[in-house]
PDB file of C-alpha atoms in Angstrom:
ATOM      1  CA  MET A   1      -2.878  20.440 -19.404  1.00  0.00           C
ATOM      2  CA  PRO A   2      -0.366  18.082 -21.054  1.00  0.00           C
ATOM      3  CA  SER A   3       2.661  19.214 -19.410  1.00  0.00           C
ATOM      4  CA  ARG A   4       0.842  18.725 -16.318  1.00  0.00           C
ATOM      5  CA  ARG A   5      -0.069  15.272 -17.178  1.00  0.00           C
ATOM      6  CA  ASN A   6       3.466  14.364 -18.905  1.00  0.00           C
ATOM      7  CA  GLU A   7       4.936  15.582 -15.167  1.00  0.00           C
ATOM      8  CA  LEU A   8       2.748  13.381 -13.465  1.00  0.00           C
ATOM      9  CA  LEU A   9       3.390  10.507 -16.037  1.00  0.00           C
ATOM     10  CA  ARG A  10       7.114  11.368 -14.887  1.00  0.00           C
ATOM     11  CA  ARG A  11       6.707  11.077 -11.417  1.00  0.00           C
ATOM     12  CA  ALA A  12       4.585   7.972 -11.276  1.00  0.00           C
ATOM     13  CA  GLY A  13       7.258   6.399 -13.471  1.00  0.00           C
ATOM     14  CA  LEU A  14       9.784   7.614 -10.807  1.00  0.00           C
ATOM     15  CA  VAL A  15       7.893   6.183  -7.824  1.00  0.00           C
ATOM     16  CA  LEU A  16       7.376   2.832  -9.993  1.00  0.00           C
ATOM     17  CA  GLY A  17      11.400   2.553 -10.624  1.00  0.00           C
ATOM     18  CA  ILE A  18      12.450   3.435  -6.826  1.00  0.00           C
ATOM     19  CA  GLY A  19       9.919   0.763  -6.037  1.00  0.00           C
ATOM     20  CA  LEU A  20      11.748  -1.819  -8.663  1.00  0.00           C
ATOM     21  CA  ALA A  21      15.177  -0.722  -7.410  1.00  0.00           C
ATOM     22  CA  TYR A  22      13.700  -1.566  -3.739  1.00  0.00           C
ATOM     23  CA  ALA A  23      12.662  -4.831  -4.731  1.00  0.00           C
ATOM     24  CA  LEU A  24      15.807  -6.159  -6.415  1.00  0.00           C
ATOM     25  CA  PHE A  25      17.887  -4.538  -3.537  1.00  0.00           C
ATOM     26  CA  CYS A  26      15.580  -6.650  -0.942  1.00  0.00           C
ATOM     27  CA  GLY A  27      15.192  -9.285  -3.129  1.00  0.00           C
ATOM     28  CA  LEU A  28      19.202  -9.549  -3.797  1.00  0.00           C
ATOM     29  CA  THR A  29      20.628  -8.780  -0.373  1.00  0.00           C
ATOM     30  CA  GLY A  30      17.260  -9.995   1.869  1.00  0.00           C
ATOM     31  CA  TRP A  31      17.446  -6.605   3.877  1.00  0.00           C
ATOM     32  CA  TYR A  32      13.880  -4.881   4.165  1.00  0.00           C
ATOM     33  CA  LEU A  33      13.834  -1.258   5.681  1.00  0.00           C
ATOM     34  CA  PRO A  34      12.526  -1.280   9.052  1.00  0.00           C
ATOM     35  CA  CYS A  35       9.227   0.162  10.561  1.00  0.00           C
ATOM     36  CA  PRO A  36       9.962   3.096  12.336  1.00  0.00           C
ATOM     37  CA  PHE A  37       7.007   2.704  14.334  1.00  0.00           C
ATOM     38  CA  HIS A  38       7.831  -0.428  15.585  1.00  0.00           C
ATOM     39  CA  ALA A  39      11.437   0.154  16.269  1.00  0.00           C
ATOM     40  CA  VAL A  40      10.477   2.799  18.578  1.00  0.00           C
ATOM     41  CA  THR A  41       7.236   1.471  19.734  1.00  0.00           C
ATOM     42  CA  GLY A  42       7.298  -2.461  19.984  1.00  0.00           C
ATOM     43  CA  LEU A  43       3.873  -2.250  18.403  1.00  0.00           C
ATOM     44  CA  TRP A  44       2.906  -3.298  14.740  1.00  0.00           C
ATOM     45  CA  CYS A  45       1.648  -0.952  12.617  1.00  0.00           C
ATOM     46  CA  PRO A  46      -1.227  -1.765   9.708  1.00  0.00           C
ATOM     47  CA  GLY A  47       1.939  -0.980   7.249  1.00  0.00           C
ATOM     48  CA  CYS A  48       4.209  -3.571   8.682  1.00  0.00           C
ATOM     49  CA  GLY A  49       5.032  -6.701   6.514  1.00  0.00           C
ATOM     50  CA  VAL A  50       4.295  -4.442   3.336  1.00  0.00           C
ATOM     51  CA  SER A  51       7.778  -5.040   2.021  1.00  0.00           C
ATOM     52  CA  ARG A  52       7.833  -8.757   2.530  1.00  0.00           C
ATOM     53  CA  MET A  53       4.251  -9.112   1.191  1.00  0.00           C
ATOM     54  CA  CYS A  54       5.035  -7.615  -2.007  1.00  0.00           C
ATOM     55  CA  MET A  55       7.958  -9.421  -2.661  1.00  0.00           C
ATOM     56  CA  ALA A  56       5.827 -12.429  -1.523  1.00  0.00           C
ATOM     57  CA  LEU A  57       3.347 -11.273  -4.245  1.00  0.00           C
ATOM     58  CA  LEU A  58       6.266 -10.725  -6.854  1.00  0.00           C
ATOM     59  CA  ARG A  59       7.486 -14.474  -6.540  1.00  0.00           C
ATOM     60  CA  LEU A  60       3.533 -15.115  -6.671  1.00  0.00           C
ATOM     61  CA  ASP A  61       3.515 -16.847  -3.210  1.00  0.00           C
ATOM     62  CA  LEU A  62       0.073 -15.925  -1.982  1.00  0.00           C
ATOM     63  CA  PRO A  63       0.030 -17.356   1.125  1.00  0.00           C
ATOM     64  CA  ALA A  64       3.192 -15.696   2.320  1.00  0.00           C
ATOM     65  CA  ALA A  65       1.845 -12.366   1.250  1.00  0.00           C
ATOM     66  CA  TRP A  66      -1.070 -13.056   3.487  1.00  0.00           C
ATOM     67  CA  ARG A  67       0.807 -14.052   6.450  1.00  0.00           C
ATOM     68  CA  TRP A  68       3.042 -10.487   6.189  1.00  0.00           C
ATOM     69  CA  ASN A  69      -0.017  -8.013   5.807  1.00  0.00           C
ATOM     70  CA  PRO A  70      -3.608  -9.699   5.149  1.00  0.00           C
ATOM     71  CA  ALA A  71      -5.302  -6.186   5.495  1.00  0.00           C
ATOM     72  CA  LEU A  72      -3.380  -4.907   2.471  1.00  0.00           C
ATOM     73  CA  MET A  73      -3.987  -8.224   0.794  1.00  0.00           C
ATOM     74  CA  VAL A  74      -7.881  -7.400   1.594  1.00  0.00           C
ATOM     75  CA  LEU A  75      -7.333  -4.001   0.241  1.00  0.00           C
ATOM     76  CA  ALA A  76      -5.426  -4.719  -2.896  1.00  0.00           C
ATOM     77  CA  ALA A  77      -8.392  -4.783  -5.433  1.00  0.00           C
ATOM     78  CA  PRO A  78     -10.368  -1.888  -4.224  1.00  0.00           C
ATOM     79  CA  LEU A  79      -7.316  -0.059  -3.673  1.00  0.00           C
ATOM     80  CA  GLY A  80      -5.998  -0.967  -7.594  1.00  0.00           C
ATOM     81  CA  ILE A  81      -9.722  -0.309  -8.717  1.00  0.00           C
ATOM     82  CA  LEU A  82      -9.912   3.188  -6.830  1.00  0.00           C
ATOM     83  CA  LEU A  83      -6.530   4.341  -8.456  1.00  0.00           C
ATOM     84  CA  ALA A  84      -7.371   2.882 -12.050  1.00  0.00           C
ATOM     85  CA  ARG A  85     -10.689   4.941 -11.576  1.00  0.00           C
ATOM     86  CA  LEU A  86      -8.525   8.286 -10.176  1.00  0.00           C
ATOM     87  CA  ALA A  87      -6.074   7.674 -13.018  1.00  0.00           C
ATOM     88  CA  GLY A  88      -8.498   7.479 -15.638  1.00  0.00           C
ATOM     89  CA  ALA A  89     -10.664  10.327 -14.951  1.00  0.00           C
ATOM     90  CA  TYR A  90      -7.479  12.277 -14.418  1.00  0.00           C
ATOM     91  CA  VAL A  91      -6.465  11.185 -18.178  1.00  0.00           C
ATOM     92  CA  ARG A  92      -9.941  11.942 -19.454  1.00  0.00           C
ATOM     93  CA  GLN A  93     -11.533  14.784 -17.838  1.00  0.00           C
ATOM     94  CA  GLY A  94      -8.458  16.510 -15.684  1.00  0.00           C
ATOM     95  CA  ARG A  95     -10.421  15.295 -12.874  1.00  0.00           C
ATOM     96  CA  THR A  96      -8.019  15.751  -9.798  1.00  0.00           C
ATOM     97  CA  ARG A  97     -10.588  15.168  -6.935  1.00  0.00           C
ATOM     98  CA  PRO A  98     -12.246  11.999  -6.007  1.00  0.00           C
ATOM     99  CA  THR A  99     -16.022  12.083  -6.071  1.00  0.00           C
ATOM    100  CA  ARG A 100     -18.115  11.600  -3.319  1.00  0.00           C
ATOM    101  CA  VAL A 101     -17.957   7.679  -3.437  1.00  0.00           C
ATOM    102  CA  GLU A 102     -14.370   7.565  -4.122  1.00  0.00           C
ATOM    103  CA  GLN A 103     -13.769   9.709  -1.106  1.00  0.00           C
ATOM    104  CA  ALA A 104     -15.980   6.846   0.759  1.00  0.00           C
ATOM    105  CA  VAL A 105     -14.275   4.616  -0.285  1.00  0.00           C
ATOM    106  CA  ILE A 106     -10.820   6.166   0.449  1.00  0.00           C
ATOM    107  CA  TRP A 107     -12.177   6.969   4.218  1.00  0.00           C
ATOM    108  CA  ALA A 108     -13.671   3.229   4.674  1.00  0.00           C
ATOM    109  CA  MET A 109     -10.159   1.997   3.848  1.00  0.00           C
ATOM    110  CA  ALA A 110      -8.644   4.089   6.172  1.00  0.00           C
ATOM    111  CA  ALA A 111     -10.556   2.881   8.935  1.00  0.00           C
ATOM    112  CA  PHE A 112     -10.159  -0.622   8.389  1.00  0.00           C
ATOM    113  CA  LEU A 113      -6.411  -0.049   8.243  1.00  0.00           C
ATOM    114  CA  LEU A 114      -7.090   1.671  11.823  1.00  0.00           C
ATOM    115  CA  VAL A 115      -9.236  -1.047  13.039  1.00  0.00           C
ATOM    116  CA  PHE A 116      -6.311  -3.779  11.661  1.00  0.00           C
ATOM    117  CA  GLY A 117      -3.636  -2.107  13.433  1.00  0.00           C
ATOM    118  CA  VAL A 118      -5.256  -1.818  16.571  1.00  0.00           C
ATOM    119  CA  LEU A 119      -6.373  -5.407  16.296  1.00  0.00           C
ATOM    120  CA  ARG A 120      -3.071  -7.149  15.405  1.00  0.00           C
ATOM    121  CA  ASN A 121      -1.544  -5.616  18.707  1.00  0.00           C
ATOM    122  CA  LEU A 122      -4.302  -7.049  20.797  1.00  0.00           C
ATOM    123  CA  PRO A 123      -3.235 -10.246  23.362  1.00  0.00           C
ATOM    124  CA  GLY A 124      -4.269 -13.071  21.206  1.00  0.00           C
ATOM    125  CA  MET A 125      -4.239 -11.413  17.815  1.00  0.00           C
ATOM    126  CA  GLU A 126      -0.995 -13.301  16.875  1.00  0.00           C
ATOM    127  CA  ALA A 127      -2.116 -14.161  13.979  1.00  0.00           C
ATOM    128  CA  LEU A 128      -2.222 -10.751  12.234  1.00  0.00           C
ATOM    129  CA  ALA A 129       1.379  -9.814  13.533  1.00  0.00           C
ATOM    130  CA  PRO A 130       3.772 -10.200  10.353  1.00  0.00           C
ATOM    131  CA  GLY A 131       5.005 -13.206   9.340  1.00  0.00           C
TER     132      GLY A 131
END
């Protein structure tokens, strides 16, 4: 089991490293990966603006982060708590499946993002569009 945990930690470190490299690239160049969903459909997906939101958070610019993606700002704390709980359960007990309550929270967050994705594309809801 320890080798499995080490592999998980190695992968988490790799994802974190890639994220930091992307943040550095965006910060230095001002260029961000475009959303493929928006490029194809012209509609805003629930994740549109997340790169710029994260860059604003790195600058501690909360109002700008909110403008880029308010839904993920709302979900940031519950998502962080959920991920910490799941990681803690894995490290302490080797448990890889979320509990029923954690599953309910995951589904509620997914539903919230789905509703947000629909609302931000409706006429009159321009305030939910990125930027």
